[in-house]
Amino acid sequence: MNIWKISIQNIKTKPLYTFLSICILALSITLLLGIEQLKHSFKNQIETNLGKIDLVIGAKGSPLQLVLASVLHLDNPTGNISYSEAKKIGKNPRIKSVVPISYGDNYKGFRIVGTTNDFQKIYQAELETGRHVEKSMEVVLGATVAKTLNIKEGDTFLSSHGLVENSVDVHADELTVVGILKPTQKVIDRLIVTNLESVWDVHHHEEEVDENQTEHHHHHYETAEEEKEITSLLVTFKSPRALLTFPIKINESTNMLAALPKYELHKLYEYTSVGFQTISWIAYLILVMSCLTIFISLYKMVKERAFDLAILRTYGASNFQLIKMVLYEGVLIAFLAFALGFLLVKIGLNYVVDFIASKSQRNILQELPFQEVLHLGGLVLLMVIFSATLALYPIIKMNISTILSHEK
């Protein structure tokens, strides 16, 4: 007697119940897996992209905005700061390294960041091909940029002004690709890295064209030299102690803003976690409901088919075999639901992320660690087995002779 066959037969006899059980279970699995994956990706983004950045110094404004713009390259910067002022800060003995970054342009929506060669060290980014930037108007591409736009070493392109792709405000100066970085799974993959001079030159030429008067030309160039600006400074300290006093000093005694990326992003993570938590609770609630549905469905089957089961018993089926039959059915439903849920998560999240990515060129999704999936799978299976076991109670208590004599 093949118990699997009987279980599958049972499932076929009540397609609606089975379908409902699978759908509700799959829904809760989708939500739980989805939330876990988003939470994991979000945390991972924050941790990997912070690299060694202890402090960000930029123009006064919202500290979170400054951090998002300078570290995760998500928001618009709060403004510009004077490069000479910033350089003074870098001379502080407690500072280990300072990396200036300057924004302002993009190519096809990917940001162009003017900075120094230390920028790549923050992300431990290495060259895949080519060389580092040596002079103005040379760029090195992050792996994602090169792949998405299909640009190779030696290609040239024109940047557009601002951080959003546009064809209205295109600069006249060509940028040449001299190198491409290896993928790092960090934010640098999505950036076009150049030196500070490139950013200044592009904008300086624009101003020169605007001036368009030769006698002003020389004088104008002088002032441009003096008033070079950058977007922000990424600072690393020699010891964490400096974190306590240094930012306060800057915020109080200069017209710049010092923000702690770890603190700001942690705060952001806390905010979003509240939402994640709520959805998790809803998902667990649905999970309980789906187990209830499975329980009712199996219990009904056991009740309705008490006679058949009793007959099977008289034919020598042991209690254990009958129990297995009902359990198999539960496990089969759980397995189908899990497969469906897993599929939905993959499709759903990729679709959502593709949608986000096409808007802002970001690939934030991290693979969920296998043990997380296993963990959830185990939980679902346990709950289903528990529901099925409860439904089996009548079988175990079954008195064959009374059932058979009643039915006749």
Coordinates of N, CA and C in Angstrom, one line a residue, residues 6-233:
I6 N -1.8 7.6 -1.6 CA -3.1 7.9 -1.0 C -3.1 9.4 -0.6
S7 N -1.9 9.9 -0.1 CA -1.9 11.3 0.3 C -2.1 12.2 -0.9
I8 N -1.5 11.9 -2.0 CA -1.7 12.7 -3.2 C -3.2 12.6 -3.6
Q9 N -3.7 11.5 -3.5 CA -5.2 11.3 -3.9 C -6.0 12.2 -3.0
N10 N -5.7 12.2 -1.7 CA -6.4 13.0 -0.7 C -6.4 14.5 -1.1
I11 N -5.2 14.9 -1.6 CA -5.0 16.3 -2.0 C -5.9 16.6 -3.2
K12 N -5.9 15.6 -4.1 CA -6.7 15.8 -5.3 C -8.2 15.9 -5.1
T13 N -8.6 15.2 -4.0 CA -10.1 15.2 -3.8 C -10.6 16.5 -3.3
K14 N -9.8 17.3 -2.8 CA -10.2 18.6 -2.3 C -9.3 19.7 -2.8
P15 N -9.4 20.0 -4.1 CA -8.4 21.0 -4.7 C -8.5 22.3 -4.0
L16 N -9.8 22.8 -3.7 CA -9.9 24.2 -3.2 C -9.2 24.4 -1.9
Y17 N -9.5 23.4 -1.0 CA -8.8 23.5 0.3 C -7.3 23.5 0.2
T18 N -6.8 22.6 -0.6 CA -5.4 22.5 -0.8 C -4.8 23.8 -1.4
F19 N -5.5 24.3 -2.4 CA -5.1 25.5 -3.1 C -5.1 26.7 -2.1
L20 N -6.1 26.8 -1.2 CA -6.2 27.8 -0.2 C -5.0 27.7 0.8
S21 N -4.8 26.4 1.2 CA -3.8 26.2 2.2 C -2.4 26.6 1.7
I22 N -2.2 26.2 0.4 CA -0.9 26.5 -0.2 C -0.7 28.0 -0.4
C23 N -1.8 28.7 -0.9 CA -1.7 30.1 -1.1 C -1.4 30.9 0.2
I24 N -2.2 30.6 1.2 CA -2.1 31.4 2.4 C -0.7 31.2 3.0
L25 N -0.2 29.9 3.0 CA 1.1 29.6 3.5 C 2.2 30.3 2.7
A26 N 2.0 30.2 1.4 CA 3.0 30.9 0.5 C 3.1 32.4 0.8
L27 N 1.9 33.0 1.0 CA 1.9 34.4 1.3 C 2.7 34.8 2.5
S28 N 2.5 34.0 3.6 CA 3.3 34.3 4.8 C 4.8 34.1 4.6
I29 N 5.1 33.0 3.8 CA 6.5 32.7 3.6 C 7.1 33.8 2.7
T30 N 6.4 34.3 1.7 CA 6.9 35.4 0.9 C 7.2 36.6 1.7
L31 N 6.2 37.0 2.6 CA 6.4 38.2 3.4 C 7.6 38.0 4.3
L32 N 7.7 36.9 5.0 CA 8.8 36.7 5.9 C 10.1 36.7 5.3
L33 N 10.2 35.9 4.2 CA 11.5 35.9 3.4 C 11.9 37.2 2.9
G34 N 10.9 37.9 2.3 CA 11.1 39.2 1.7 C 11.6 40.2 2.7
I35 N 11.0 40.3 3.9 CA 11.4 41.2 4.9 C 12.8 40.9 5.4
E36 N 13.1 39.6 5.6 CA 14.4 39.2 6.1 C 15.5 39.7 5.1
Q37 N 15.1 39.4 3.8 CA 16.1 39.8 2.8 C 16.3 41.3 2.7
L38 N 15.3 42.0 2.8 CA 15.4 43.5 2.7 C 16.2 44.0 3.9
K39 N 15.9 43.4 5.1 CA 16.6 43.9 6.3 C 18.1 43.6 6.2
H40 N 18.3 42.3 5.7 CA 19.7 41.9 5.6 C 20.4 42.8 4.6
S41 N 19.8 43.1 3.4 CA 20.4 43.9 2.4 C 20.7 45.3 2.9
F42 N 19.7 45.8 3.6 CA 19.8 47.2 4.1 C 21.0 47.3 5.1
K43 N 21.1 46.4 6.0 CA 22.1 46.4 7.0 C 23.5 46.2 6.3
N44 N 23.5 45.3 5.3 CA 24.7 45.0 4.6 C 25.2 46.3 3.9
Q45 N 24.3 47.0 3.2 CA 24.6 48.2 2.5 C 25.3 49.2 3.4
I46 N 24.7 49.4 4.6 CA 25.2 50.3 5.5 C 26.6 49.9 6.0
E47 N 26.7 48.6 6.4 CA 28.0 48.2 6.9 C 29.1 48.3 5.9
T48 N 28.8 47.7 4.7 CA 30.0 47.6 3.7 C 30.3 49.0 3.2
N49 N 29.3 49.9 3.0 CA 29.6 51.2 2.4 C 30.3 52.2 3.3
L50 N 30.1 51.9 4.6 CA 30.8 52.9 5.5 C 32.3 52.7 5.5
G51 N 32.7 51.5 5.1 CA 34.2 51.3 5.0 C 34.8 51.8 6.3
K52 N 35.8 52.7 6.1 CA 36.5 53.2 7.2 C 36.1 54.7 7.5
I53 N 35.0 55.1 7.0 CA 34.7 56.5 7.2 C 34.1 56.8 8.6
D54 N 34.8 57.6 9.4 CA 34.3 57.9 10.7 C 33.4 59.2 10.8
L55 N 33.7 60.1 9.9 CA 33.1 61.4 10.0 C 32.9 62.0 8.5
V56 N 31.9 62.7 8.3 CA 31.7 63.4 7.0 C 31.6 64.9 7.4
I57 N 32.3 65.7 6.7 CA 32.2 67.1 6.9 C 31.7 67.8 5.6
G58 N 30.7 68.6 5.7 CA 30.2 69.2 4.5 C 29.5 70.5 4.9
A59 N 28.6 71.0 3.9 CA 28.0 72.3 4.2 C 26.8 72.1 5.2
K60 N 26.5 73.1 5.9 CA 25.5 73.0 7.0 C 24.2 72.6 6.3
G61 N 23.4 71.8 7.1 CA 22.1 71.3 6.5 C 21.8 70.1 7.3
S62 N 21.1 69.1 6.7 CA 20.6 67.9 7.4 C 21.8 66.9 7.5
P63 N 22.2 66.5 8.7 CA 23.3 65.5 8.8 C 23.0 64.2 8.0
L64 N 21.7 63.8 8.1 CA 21.4 62.5 7.4 C 21.6 62.7 5.9
Q65 N 21.1 63.8 5.4 CA 21.3 64.1 4.0 C 22.7 64.1 3.5
L66 N 23.5 64.7 4.4 CA 25.0 64.8 4.1 C 25.6 63.4 4.0
V67 N 25.2 62.6 5.0 CA 25.7 61.2 5.0 C 25.2 60.4 3.8
L68 N 23.9 60.5 3.5 CA 23.3 59.8 2.3 C 24.0 60.2 1.1
A69 N 24.3 61.5 0.9 CA 24.9 62.0 -0.3 C 26.4 61.6 -0.4
S70 N 27.1 61.7 0.7 CA 28.5 61.5 0.6 C 29.0 60.0 0.8
V71 N 28.2 59.3 1.5 CA 28.6 57.9 1.8 C 27.9 56.9 1.0
L72 N 26.5 57.0 0.9 CA 25.8 56.0 0.1 C 25.5 56.6 -1.3
H73 N 25.8 57.9 -1.5 CA 25.6 58.5 -2.8 C 24.2 58.4 -3.3
L74 N 23.3 58.7 -2.3 CA 21.9 58.5 -2.6 C 21.2 59.9 -2.7
D75 N 21.5 60.8 -1.9 CA 20.7 62.0 -1.8 C 21.5 63.1 -2.5
N76 N 20.9 64.3 -2.6 CA 21.7 65.4 -3.2 C 22.5 66.0 -2.0
P77 N 23.7 66.5 -2.3 CA 24.5 67.0 -1.2 C 23.9 68.3 -0.6
T78 N 24.4 68.7 0.6 CA 23.8 69.8 1.3 C 24.3 71.1 0.7
G79 N 25.3 71.1 -0.1 CA 25.9 72.3 -0.6 C 27.4 72.1 -0.8
N80 N 28.2 73.2 -0.9 CA 29.6 73.0 -1.1 C 30.4 73.7 0.1
I81 N 31.6 73.3 0.3 CA 32.5 73.9 1.3 C 33.8 74.3 0.6
S82 N 34.5 75.3 1.2 CA 35.7 75.8 0.6 C 36.8 74.7 0.8
Y83 N 37.5 74.5 -0.3 CA 38.6 73.4 -0.3 C 39.7 73.8 0.7
S84 N 40.0 75.1 0.7 CA 41.2 75.6 1.5 C 40.8 75.4 3.0
E85 N 39.5 75.7 3.4 CA 39.1 75.5 4.7 C 39.2 74.0 5.1
A86 N 38.7 73.2 4.2 CA 38.7 71.7 4.4 C 40.1 71.2 4.6
K87 N 41.0 71.7 3.8 CA 42.4 71.3 3.9 C 43.0 71.5 5.3
K88 N 42.6 72.7 5.8 CA 43.0 73.0 7.2 C 42.6 72.0 8.2
I89 N 41.4 71.5 8.0 CA 40.9 70.5 9.0 C 41.7 69.3 8.9
G90 N 42.1 68.9 7.7 CA 42.9 67.7 7.4 C 44.2 67.7 8.1
K91 N 44.7 68.9 8.5 CA 46.0 68.9 9.2 C 46.0 68.6 10.6
N92 N 44.8 68.3 11.2 CA 44.6 68.0 12.6 C 45.4 66.7 12.9
P93 N 46.2 66.7 14.0 CA 47.0 65.5 14.3 C 46.2 64.2 14.6
R94 N 45.0 64.4 15.0 CA 44.2 63.2 15.4 C 43.6 62.5 14.1
I95 N 43.7 63.2 13.0 CA 43.1 62.6 11.8 C 44.1 61.7 11.1
K96 N 43.6 60.5 10.7 CA 44.5 59.5 10.0 C 44.5 59.8 8.5
S97 N 43.3 60.0 7.9 CA 43.2 60.3 6.5 C 42.0 61.2 6.2
V98 N 42.1 62.0 5.2 CA 41.0 62.8 4.7 C 40.8 62.6 3.2
V99 N 39.6 62.3 2.8 CA 39.4 62.2 1.4 C 38.3 63.2 0.9
P100 N 38.7 64.2 0.1 CA 37.7 65.1 -0.4 C 36.9 64.6 -1.5
I101 N 35.6 64.9 -1.6 CA 34.9 64.5 -2.7 C 34.1 65.7 -3.3
S102 N 34.0 65.7 -4.6 CA 33.3 66.8 -5.2 C 32.3 66.3 -6.3
Y103 N 31.1 66.8 -6.2 CA 30.1 66.3 -7.0 C 29.7 67.3 -8.0
G104 N 28.7 67.0 -8.8 CA 28.1 68.0 -9.6 C 27.6 67.5 -11.0
D105 N 28.2 66.4 -11.4 CA 27.8 65.9 -12.7 C 27.5 64.4 -12.7
N106 N 26.9 64.0 -13.8 CA 26.6 62.6 -14.0 C 26.7 62.2 -15.4
Y107 N 26.8 60.9 -15.7 CA 26.7 60.4 -17.0 C 25.7 59.3 -17.0
K108 N 24.6 59.5 -17.8 CA 23.5 58.6 -17.9 C 23.0 58.2 -16.5
G109 N 23.0 59.1 -15.5 CA 22.5 58.9 -14.2 C 23.5 58.3 -13.2
F110 N 24.7 58.0 -13.7 CA 25.7 57.5 -12.8 C 26.5 58.8 -12.3
R111 N 26.8 58.9 -11.0 CA 27.4 60.1 -10.5 C 28.9 60.1 -10.8
I112 N 29.4 61.3 -11.1 CA 30.8 61.5 -11.3 C 31.4 62.1 -10.1
V113 N 32.3 61.5 -9.5 CA 32.9 62.0 -8.2 C 34.3 62.4 -8.4
G114 N 34.6 63.7 -8.1 CA 36.0 64.1 -8.2 C 36.6 63.9 -6.8
T115 N 37.7 63.2 -6.7 CA 38.3 62.9 -5.4 C 39.8 62.6 -5.6
T116 N 40.4 62.1 -4.5 CA 41.8 61.7 -4.7 C 42.0 60.2 -4.8
N117 N 43.2 59.7 -5.0 CA 43.3 58.3 -5.1 C 43.0 57.5 -3.8
D118 N 43.0 58.2 -2.7 CA 42.6 57.5 -1.5 C 41.2 57.0 -1.4
F119 N 40.4 57.6 -2.3 CA 38.9 57.3 -2.3 C 38.7 55.8 -2.5
Q120 N 39.5 55.2 -3.5 CA 39.4 53.8 -3.8 C 39.8 52.9 -2.6
K121 N 40.7 53.4 -1.8 CA 41.2 52.6 -0.7 C 40.1 52.4 0.4
I122 N 39.2 53.4 0.5 CA 38.1 53.3 1.5 C 37.4 52.0 1.2
Y123 N 37.2 51.7 -0.1 CA 36.4 50.5 -0.5 C 37.2 49.3 -0.9
Q124 N 38.5 49.5 -0.7 CA 39.5 48.4 -1.1 C 39.2 48.0 -2.6
A125 N 39.0 49.0 -3.4 CA 38.7 48.8 -4.8 C 40.0 48.7 -5.6
E126 N 40.0 47.6 -6.4 CA 41.3 47.5 -7.2 C 40.9 47.6 -8.7
L127 N 41.9 47.9 -9.5 CA 41.7 48.0 -10.9 C 41.6 46.7 -11.6
E128 N 40.6 46.5 -12.5 CA 40.5 45.3 -13.3 C 41.3 45.5 -14.5
T129 N 41.1 46.7 -15.2 CA 42.0 47.0 -16.4 C 42.4 48.4 -16.3
G130 N 43.4 48.8 -17.1 CA 43.8 50.2 -17.2 C 44.6 50.7 -16.0
R131 N 44.5 52.0 -15.8 CA 45.4 52.6 -14.7 C 44.5 53.6 -13.9
H132 N 45.1 54.2 -12.9 CA 44.4 55.2 -12.1 C 44.4 56.5 -12.8
V133 N 43.6 57.4 -12.4 CA 43.5 58.8 -13.0 C 44.8 59.5 -12.7
E134 N 45.4 60.1 -13.7 CA 46.7 60.8 -13.5 C 46.5 62.3 -13.8
K135 N 45.7 62.6 -14.8 CA 45.5 64.1 -15.0 C 44.0 64.4 -15.2
S136 N 43.7 65.7 -15.3 CA 42.4 66.1 -15.4 C 41.7 65.5 -16.6
M137 N 40.4 65.3 -16.5 CA 39.5 64.8 -17.6 C 39.7 63.3 -17.8
E138 N 40.3 62.6 -16.9 CA 40.4 61.1 -17.0 C 39.5 60.6 -15.9
V139 N 38.9 59.4 -16.3 CA 38.0 58.8 -15.3 C 38.2 57.3 -15.1
V140 N 37.9 56.8 -14.0 CA 38.0 55.3 -13.7 C 36.5 54.9 -13.4
L141 N 36.1 53.8 -14.0 CA 34.6 53.5 -13.8 C 34.5 52.4 -12.8
G142 N 33.4 52.5 -12.0 CA 33.0 51.4 -11.2 C 32.5 50.2 -12.0
A143 N 32.6 49.0 -11.5 CA 32.3 47.8 -12.3 C 30.9 47.9 -12.9
T144 N 29.9 48.3 -12.0 CA 28.5 48.3 -12.5 C 28.3 49.3 -13.7
V145 N 29.0 50.4 -13.5 CA 28.9 51.5 -14.6 C 29.4 50.9 -15.9
A146 N 30.6 50.3 -15.9 CA 31.2 49.8 -17.1 C 30.3 48.7 -17.7
K147 N 29.7 47.9 -16.8 CA 28.9 46.8 -17.3 C 27.5 47.3 -17.9
T148 N 26.9 48.1 -17.1 CA 25.6 48.6 -17.6 C 25.6 49.4 -18.8
L149 N 26.6 50.3 -18.9 CA 26.7 51.2 -20.1 C 27.6 50.6 -21.2
N150 N 28.2 49.5 -20.9 CA 29.1 48.9 -21.9 C 30.1 49.8 -22.4
I151 N 30.9 50.4 -21.5 CA 32.0 51.3 -21.9 C 33.3 50.6 -21.6
K152 N 34.3 50.8 -22.4 CA 35.6 50.2 -22.2 C 36.6 51.2 -22.0
E153 N 37.8 50.8 -21.6 CA 38.9 51.6 -21.5 C 39.2 52.3 -22.8
G154 N 39.5 53.6 -22.7 CA 39.8 54.3 -24.0 C 38.6 55.0 -24.6
D155 N 37.4 54.7 -24.1 CA 36.2 55.4 -24.6 C 36.1 56.8 -24.0
T156 N 35.4 57.7 -24.7 CA 35.2 59.0 -24.2 C 33.7 59.3 -24.1
F157 N 33.4 60.2 -23.2 CA 31.9 60.6 -23.1 C 31.8 62.0 -22.6
L158 N 30.6 62.6 -22.7 CA 30.4 63.9 -22.2 C 29.5 63.8 -21.0
S159 N 29.8 64.5 -19.9 CA 29.0 64.5 -18.7 C 27.9 65.5 -18.8
S160 N 26.8 65.3 -18.1 CA 25.8 66.3 -18.0 C 25.8 66.9 -16.6
H161 N 25.3 68.1 -16.5 CA 25.4 68.8 -15.2 C 24.3 68.3 -14.3
G162 N 24.6 68.3 -13.0 CA 23.5 67.8 -12.1 C 23.7 66.3 -11.8
L163 N 22.8 65.8 -10.9 CA 22.9 64.4 -10.5 C 21.9 63.5 -11.2
V164 N 21.1 64.1 -12.0 CA 20.0 63.4 -12.7 C 20.3 63.4 -14.2
E165 N 20.1 62.3 -14.9 CA 20.4 62.3 -16.3 C 19.6 63.3 -17.0
N166 N 20.3 64.1 -17.9 CA 19.6 65.0 -18.7 C 20.4 65.4 -20.0
S167 N 19.7 65.8 -21.0 CA 20.4 66.1 -22.2 C 20.4 67.6 -22.5
V168 N 19.9 68.3 -21.5 CA 19.8 69.7 -21.7 C 21.1 70.4 -21.4
D169 N 21.7 70.0 -20.3 CA 22.9 70.7 -19.8 C 24.1 69.8 -19.9
V170 N 24.6 69.6 -21.1 CA 25.7 68.7 -21.3 C 27.0 69.5 -21.5
H171 N 28.0 69.1 -20.8 CA 29.3 69.8 -20.8 C 30.0 69.5 -22.1
A172 N 30.9 70.5 -22.5 CA 31.6 70.4 -23.8 C 32.8 69.5 -23.7
D173 N 33.4 69.4 -22.4 CA 34.6 68.7 -22.3 C 34.5 67.2 -22.2
E174 N 35.3 66.5 -23.0 CA 35.2 65.0 -23.0 C 36.0 64.4 -21.9
L175 N 35.4 63.4 -21.3 CA 36.1 62.6 -20.3 C 36.6 61.3 -20.9
T176 N 37.8 60.9 -20.6 CA 38.3 59.7 -21.2 C 38.4 58.6 -20.1
V177 N 38.0 57.4 -20.4 CA 38.1 56.3 -19.5 C 39.5 55.7 -19.5
V178 N 40.2 55.7 -18.4 CA 41.5 55.2 -18.3 C 41.6 53.9 -17.6
G179 N 40.5 53.6 -16.8 CA 40.6 52.3 -16.0 C 39.2 51.9 -15.6
I180 N 39.1 50.6 -15.3 CA 37.8 50.0 -14.8 C 38.1 49.2 -13.5
L181 N 37.3 49.4 -12.5 CA 37.5 48.8 -11.2 C 36.9 47.4 -11.2
K182 N 37.4 46.5 -10.3 CA 36.8 45.2 -10.1 C 35.6 45.4 -9.3
P183 N 34.6 44.5 -9.4 CA 33.4 44.6 -8.6 C 33.7 44.5 -7.1
T184 N 33.1 45.3 -6.3 CA 33.3 45.3 -4.8 C 32.0 45.0 -4.1
Q185 N 30.9 45.1 -4.7 CA 29.6 45.0 -4.1 C 29.4 46.2 -3.1
K186 N 30.1 47.2 -3.4 CA 30.0 48.5 -2.6 C 29.6 49.6 -3.5
V187 N 29.3 50.7 -2.9 CA 28.8 51.9 -3.6 C 29.7 52.3 -4.8
I188 N 31.0 52.1 -4.6 CA 31.9 52.6 -5.7 C 31.7 51.9 -7.0
D189 N 31.0 50.7 -7.0 CA 30.7 50.0 -8.3 C 29.8 50.9 -9.1
R190 N 29.1 51.8 -8.5 CA 28.1 52.6 -9.3 C 28.6 54.0 -9.5
L191 N 29.9 54.3 -9.3 CA 30.4 55.6 -9.4 C 31.4 55.8 -10.6
I192 N 31.5 57.0 -11.1 CA 32.6 57.3 -12.1 C 33.5 58.2 -11.3
V193 N 34.7 57.7 -11.1 CA 35.7 58.4 -10.3 C 36.7 59.1 -11.1
T194 N 36.9 60.4 -10.7 CA 37.9 61.2 -11.4 C 38.6 62.0 -10.4
N195 N 39.5 63.0 -10.8 CA 40.2 63.8 -9.8 C 39.4 65.1 -9.6
L196 N 39.8 65.8 -8.6 CA 39.1 67.1 -8.2 C 39.2 68.1 -9.4
E197 N 40.4 68.0 -10.0 CA 40.7 69.0 -11.1 C 39.7 68.9 -12.2
S198 N 39.3 67.6 -12.6 CA 38.3 67.4 -13.7 C 37.1 68.2 -13.4
V199 N 36.6 68.0 -12.2 CA 35.3 68.6 -11.8 C 35.4 70.2 -11.8
W200 N 36.6 70.7 -11.3 CA 36.8 72.1 -11.3 C 36.9 72.6 -12.7
D201 N 37.7 71.9 -13.6 CA 38.0 72.3 -14.9 C 36.7 72.4 -15.7
V202 N 35.9 71.4 -15.7 CA 34.6 71.4 -16.4 C 33.8 72.6 -16.1
H203 N 33.7 72.9 -14.8 CA 32.9 74.0 -14.4 C 33.5 75.3 -14.6
H204 N 34.9 75.3 -14.5 CA 35.6 76.5 -14.7 C 35.5 77.0 -16.1
H205 N 35.6 76.0 -17.1 CA 35.5 76.4 -18.5 C 34.1 77.0 -18.8
E206 N 33.1 76.4 -18.1 CA 31.7 76.9 -18.3 C 31.7 78.3 -17.9
E207 N 32.3 78.6 -16.7 CA 32.2 80.0 -16.3 C 33.0 80.9 -17.2
E208 N 34.1 80.4 -17.7 CA 34.9 81.2 -18.6 C 34.1 81.6 -19.9
V209 N 33.4 80.6 -20.4 CA 32.6 80.8 -21.6 C 31.5 81.9 -21.2
D210 N 31.0 81.8 -20.0 CA 30.0 82.7 -19.6 C 30.6 84.1 -19.6
E211 N 31.8 84.2 -19.1 CA 32.4 85.5 -18.9 C 32.6 86.1 -20.3
N212 N 33.2 85.3 -21.2 CA 33.4 85.7 -22.6 C 34.0 87.0 -22.8
Q213 N 34.7 87.6 -21.8 CA 35.4 88.8 -22.1 C 36.8 88.6 -21.7
T214 N 37.7 88.9 -22.6 CA 39.1 88.5 -22.4 C 39.7 89.3 -21.3
E215 N 39.3 90.6 -21.1 CA 40.1 91.3 -20.0 C 39.7 90.7 -18.6
H216 N 38.5 90.1 -18.5 CA 38.1 89.5 -17.2 C 38.9 88.2 -17.0
H217 N 39.2 87.7 -18.2 CA 39.7 86.3 -18.2 C 40.7 86.0 -17.1
H218 N 41.8 86.7 -17.1 CA 42.9 86.5 -16.2 C 42.4 86.6 -14.8
H219 N 41.8 87.8 -14.5 CA 41.4 88.1 -13.2 C 40.4 87.0 -12.7
H220 N 39.5 86.6 -13.5 CA 38.5 85.6 -13.1 C 39.2 84.2 -12.7
Y221 N 40.2 83.9 -13.5 CA 40.9 82.6 -13.2 C 41.6 82.7 -11.8
E222 N 42.1 83.8 -11.5 CA 42.7 84.0 -10.2 C 41.7 83.6 -9.1
T223 N 40.6 84.2 -9.1 CA 39.6 84.0 -8.1 C 39.1 82.6 -8.1
A224 N 39.0 82.0 -9.2 CA 38.6 80.6 -9.3 C 39.6 79.7 -8.5
E225 N 40.9 80.1 -8.7 CA 41.9 79.3 -8.0 C 41.7 79.4 -6.5
E226 N 41.5 80.6 -6.1 CA 41.4 80.8 -4.6 C 40.1 80.1 -4.1
E227 N 39.0 80.1 -4.8 CA 37.8 79.7 -4.2 C 37.3 78.3 -4.7
K228 N 38.3 77.4 -4.7 CA 37.8 76.0 -5.1 C 37.0 75.4 -4.0
E229 N 35.9 74.7 -4.5 CA 35.0 74.1 -3.6 C 34.9 72.7 -3.7
I230 N 34.6 72.0 -2.6 CA 34.3 70.5 -2.7 C 33.0 70.3 -2.0
T231 N 32.4 69.1 -2.2 CA 31.1 68.8 -1.6 C 31.3 68.4 -0.2
S232 N 32.2 67.5 0.1 CA 32.4 67.1 1.5 C 33.8 66.4 1.7
L233 N 34.1 66.2 2.9 CA 35.3 65.5 3.3 C 35.0 64.2 4.0

